[in-house]
Short mmCIF file of C-alpha atoms in Angstrom, two decimals:
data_model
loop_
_atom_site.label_atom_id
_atom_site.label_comp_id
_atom_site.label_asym_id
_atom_site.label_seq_id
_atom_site.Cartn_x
_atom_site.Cartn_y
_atom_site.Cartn_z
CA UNK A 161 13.82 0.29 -22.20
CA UNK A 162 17.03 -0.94 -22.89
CA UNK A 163 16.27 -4.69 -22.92
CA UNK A 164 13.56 -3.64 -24.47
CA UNK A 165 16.03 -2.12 -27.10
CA UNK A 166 18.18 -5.41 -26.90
CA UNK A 167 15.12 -6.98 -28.56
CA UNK A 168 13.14 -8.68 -25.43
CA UNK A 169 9.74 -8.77 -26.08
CA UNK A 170 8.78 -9.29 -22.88
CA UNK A 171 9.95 -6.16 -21.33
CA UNK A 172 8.81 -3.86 -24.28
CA UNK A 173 5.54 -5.02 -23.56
CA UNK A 174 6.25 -4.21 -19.65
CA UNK A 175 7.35 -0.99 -20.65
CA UNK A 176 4.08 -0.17 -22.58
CA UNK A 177 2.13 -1.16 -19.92
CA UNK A 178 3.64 0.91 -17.17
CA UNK A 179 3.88 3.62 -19.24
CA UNK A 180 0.52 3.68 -20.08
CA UNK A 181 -1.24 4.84 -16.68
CA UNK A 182 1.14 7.79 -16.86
CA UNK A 183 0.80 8.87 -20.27
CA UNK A 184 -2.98 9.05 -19.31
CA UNK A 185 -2.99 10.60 -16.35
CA UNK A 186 -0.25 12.92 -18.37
CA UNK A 187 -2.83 13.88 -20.73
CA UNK A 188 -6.08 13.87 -18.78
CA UNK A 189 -5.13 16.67 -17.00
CA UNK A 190 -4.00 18.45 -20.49
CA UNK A 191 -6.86 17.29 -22.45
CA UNK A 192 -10.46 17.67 -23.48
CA UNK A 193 -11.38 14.06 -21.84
CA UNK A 194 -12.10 12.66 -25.77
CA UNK A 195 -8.63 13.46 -26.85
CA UNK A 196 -7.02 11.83 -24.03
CA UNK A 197 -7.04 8.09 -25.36
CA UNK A 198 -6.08 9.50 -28.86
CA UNK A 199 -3.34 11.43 -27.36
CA UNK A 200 -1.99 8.16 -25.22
CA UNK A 201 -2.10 6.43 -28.69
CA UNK A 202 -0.30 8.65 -30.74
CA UNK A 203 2.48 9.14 -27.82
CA UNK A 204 2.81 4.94 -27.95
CA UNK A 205 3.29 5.04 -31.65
CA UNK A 206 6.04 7.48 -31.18
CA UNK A 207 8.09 5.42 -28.63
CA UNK A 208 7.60 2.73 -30.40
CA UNK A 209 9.19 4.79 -33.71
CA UNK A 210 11.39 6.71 -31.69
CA UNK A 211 12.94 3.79 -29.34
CA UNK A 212 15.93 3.46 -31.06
CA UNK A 213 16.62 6.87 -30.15
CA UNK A 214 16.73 6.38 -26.04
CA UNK A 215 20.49 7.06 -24.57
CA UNK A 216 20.88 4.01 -21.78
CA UNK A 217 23.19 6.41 -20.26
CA UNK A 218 20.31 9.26 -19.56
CA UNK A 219 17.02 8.87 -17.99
CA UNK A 220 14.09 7.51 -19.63
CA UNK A 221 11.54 9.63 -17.62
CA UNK A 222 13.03 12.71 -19.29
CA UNK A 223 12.77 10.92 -22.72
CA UNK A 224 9.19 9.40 -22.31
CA UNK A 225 8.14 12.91 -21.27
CA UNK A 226 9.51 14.89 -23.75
CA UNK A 227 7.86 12.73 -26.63
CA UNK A 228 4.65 12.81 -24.51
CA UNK A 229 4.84 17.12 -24.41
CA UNK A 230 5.02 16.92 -28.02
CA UNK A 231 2.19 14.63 -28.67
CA UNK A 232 0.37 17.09 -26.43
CA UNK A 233 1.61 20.50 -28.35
CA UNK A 234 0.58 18.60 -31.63
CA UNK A 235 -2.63 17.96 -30.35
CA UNK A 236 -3.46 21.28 -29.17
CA UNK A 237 -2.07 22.27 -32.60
CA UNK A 238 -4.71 19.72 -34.63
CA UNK A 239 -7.52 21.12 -31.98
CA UNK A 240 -6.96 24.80 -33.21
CA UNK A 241 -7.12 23.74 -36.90
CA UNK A 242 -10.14 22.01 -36.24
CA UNK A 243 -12.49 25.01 -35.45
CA UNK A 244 -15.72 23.86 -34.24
CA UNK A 245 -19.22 24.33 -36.47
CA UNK A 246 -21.24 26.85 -35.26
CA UNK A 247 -25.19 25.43 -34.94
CA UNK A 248 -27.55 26.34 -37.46
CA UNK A 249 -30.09 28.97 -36.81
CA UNK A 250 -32.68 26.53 -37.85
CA UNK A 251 -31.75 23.71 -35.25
CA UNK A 252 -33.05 25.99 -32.24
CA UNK A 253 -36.38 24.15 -31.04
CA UNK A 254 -39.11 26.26 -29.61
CA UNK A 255 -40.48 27.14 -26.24
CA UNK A 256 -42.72 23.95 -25.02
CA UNK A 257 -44.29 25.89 -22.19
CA UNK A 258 -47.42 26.35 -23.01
CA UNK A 259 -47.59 22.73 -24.43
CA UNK A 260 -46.57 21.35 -21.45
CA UNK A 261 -49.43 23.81 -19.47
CA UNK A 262 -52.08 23.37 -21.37
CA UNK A 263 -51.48 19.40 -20.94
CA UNK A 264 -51.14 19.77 -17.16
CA UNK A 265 -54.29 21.88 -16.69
CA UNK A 266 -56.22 19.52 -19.44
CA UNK A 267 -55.03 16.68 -16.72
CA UNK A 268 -56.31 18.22 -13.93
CA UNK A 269 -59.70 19.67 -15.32
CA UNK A 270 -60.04 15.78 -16.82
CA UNK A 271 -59.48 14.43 -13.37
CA UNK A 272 -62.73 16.37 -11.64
CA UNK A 273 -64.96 14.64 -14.38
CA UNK A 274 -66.38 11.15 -13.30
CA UNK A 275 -64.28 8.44 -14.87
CA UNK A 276 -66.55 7.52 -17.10
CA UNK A 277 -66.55 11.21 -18.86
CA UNK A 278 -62.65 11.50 -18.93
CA UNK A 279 -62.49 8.10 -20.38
CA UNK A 280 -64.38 9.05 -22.78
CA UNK A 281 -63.18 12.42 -23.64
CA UNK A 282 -59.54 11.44 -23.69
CA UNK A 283 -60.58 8.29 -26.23
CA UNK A 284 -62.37 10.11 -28.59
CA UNK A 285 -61.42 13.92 -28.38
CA UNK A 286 -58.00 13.54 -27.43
CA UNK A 287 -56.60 10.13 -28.93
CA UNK A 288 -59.09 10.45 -31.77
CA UNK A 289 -60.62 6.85 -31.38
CA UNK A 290 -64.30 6.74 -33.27
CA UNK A 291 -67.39 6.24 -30.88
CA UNK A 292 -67.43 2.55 -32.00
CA UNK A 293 -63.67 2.31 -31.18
CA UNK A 294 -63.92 4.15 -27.50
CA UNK A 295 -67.44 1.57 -26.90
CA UNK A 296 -65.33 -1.39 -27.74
CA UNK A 297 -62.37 -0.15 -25.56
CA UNK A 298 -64.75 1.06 -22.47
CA UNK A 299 -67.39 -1.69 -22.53
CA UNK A 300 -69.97 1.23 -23.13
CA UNK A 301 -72.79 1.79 -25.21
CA UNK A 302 -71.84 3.92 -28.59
CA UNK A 303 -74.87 6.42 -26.72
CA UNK A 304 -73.52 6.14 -23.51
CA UNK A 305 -69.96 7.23 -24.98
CA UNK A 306 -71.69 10.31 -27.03
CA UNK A 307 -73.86 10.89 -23.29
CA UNK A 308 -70.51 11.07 -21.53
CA UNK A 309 -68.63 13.76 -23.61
CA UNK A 310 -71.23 15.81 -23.98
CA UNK A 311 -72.19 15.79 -19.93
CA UNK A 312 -68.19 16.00 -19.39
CA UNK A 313 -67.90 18.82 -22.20
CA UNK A 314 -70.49 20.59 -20.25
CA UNK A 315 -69.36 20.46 -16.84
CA UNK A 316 -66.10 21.42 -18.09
CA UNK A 317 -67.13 24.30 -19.59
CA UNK A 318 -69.49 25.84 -16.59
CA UNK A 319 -66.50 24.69 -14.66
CA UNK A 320 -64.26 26.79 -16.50
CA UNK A 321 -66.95 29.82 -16.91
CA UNK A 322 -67.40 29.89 -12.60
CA UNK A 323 -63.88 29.66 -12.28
CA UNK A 324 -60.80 29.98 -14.43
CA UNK A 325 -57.90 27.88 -14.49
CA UNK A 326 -54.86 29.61 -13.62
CA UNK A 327 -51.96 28.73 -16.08
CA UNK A 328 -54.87 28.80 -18.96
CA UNK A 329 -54.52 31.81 -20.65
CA UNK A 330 -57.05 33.43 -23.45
CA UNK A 331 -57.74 31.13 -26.54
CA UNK A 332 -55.95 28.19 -25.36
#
């Protein structure tokens, strides 16, 4: 510090960068781990403003840490004045549960169904597609498509009236 004082570029820049691994492990145990780098900044600035204020004749661990304890009480200061926004009642997102259920147990009843039927289903009672679209897509017949869902719709449903689906609740 005090060639640095002397005006030797050199050092200064030494001293800044040996001073820097301190400063933040100084702060990261201190600090909310986003105010650490902030902290190390502001703590630089202030030796750099302050420098002319070292004593040769005293320690400059003393010195660096004092400045750096400040920095630290300031920022503690700025993080109580900045009190943090509660969430809007209107940002909570509802329970996908039963979604995700439904979905699963859809996939599984889907899978029992010869491939042909699923493929079919999915295409044009799940994605949508038209008959011509799901023919195109499948290679099929526009008949064999509507032949399919219906035969699929219909094992499904004496599927699901020998046996319910556990995880399928009324109306779903």
């Amino acid at each position: 510090m005090l060639a640095a004082q002397a005006g030797n570029g050199g050092a200064y820049r030494r001293l800044l960068a040996e001073v820097r691994p301190w400063l933040l492990r100084y702060y990261s145990r201190r600090l909310p781990p986003g105010s650490v780098e902030d902290a190390v900044q502001d703590t630089m600035i202030a030796l750099h403003t302050k420098r002319h204020t070292y004593d040769p004749a005293r320690a400059f661990g003393p010195w660096l840490a004092a400045i750096a304890r400040y920095k630290w009480i300031d920022r503690l200061r700025a993080m109580k004045r900045t009190a943090a926004d509660e969430l809007p009642d209107d940002l909570a997102v509802g329970d996908h549960e039963s979604a995700v259920t439904s979905a699963t147990v859809l996939h599984a009843l889907l899978a029992e169904l010869k491939p042909a039927q699923a493929e079919a289903i999915r295409l044009v009672k799940l994605a949508g597609l038209s008959v011509d679209d799901a023919a195109t897509r499948t290679g099929q017949s526009p008949s064999l498509i509507k032949v399919n869902i219906h035969r699929g719709l219909a094992r499904l449903a004496k599927r699901l009236a020998v046996e319910p689906v556990e995880g399928l609740q009324d109306g779903e």
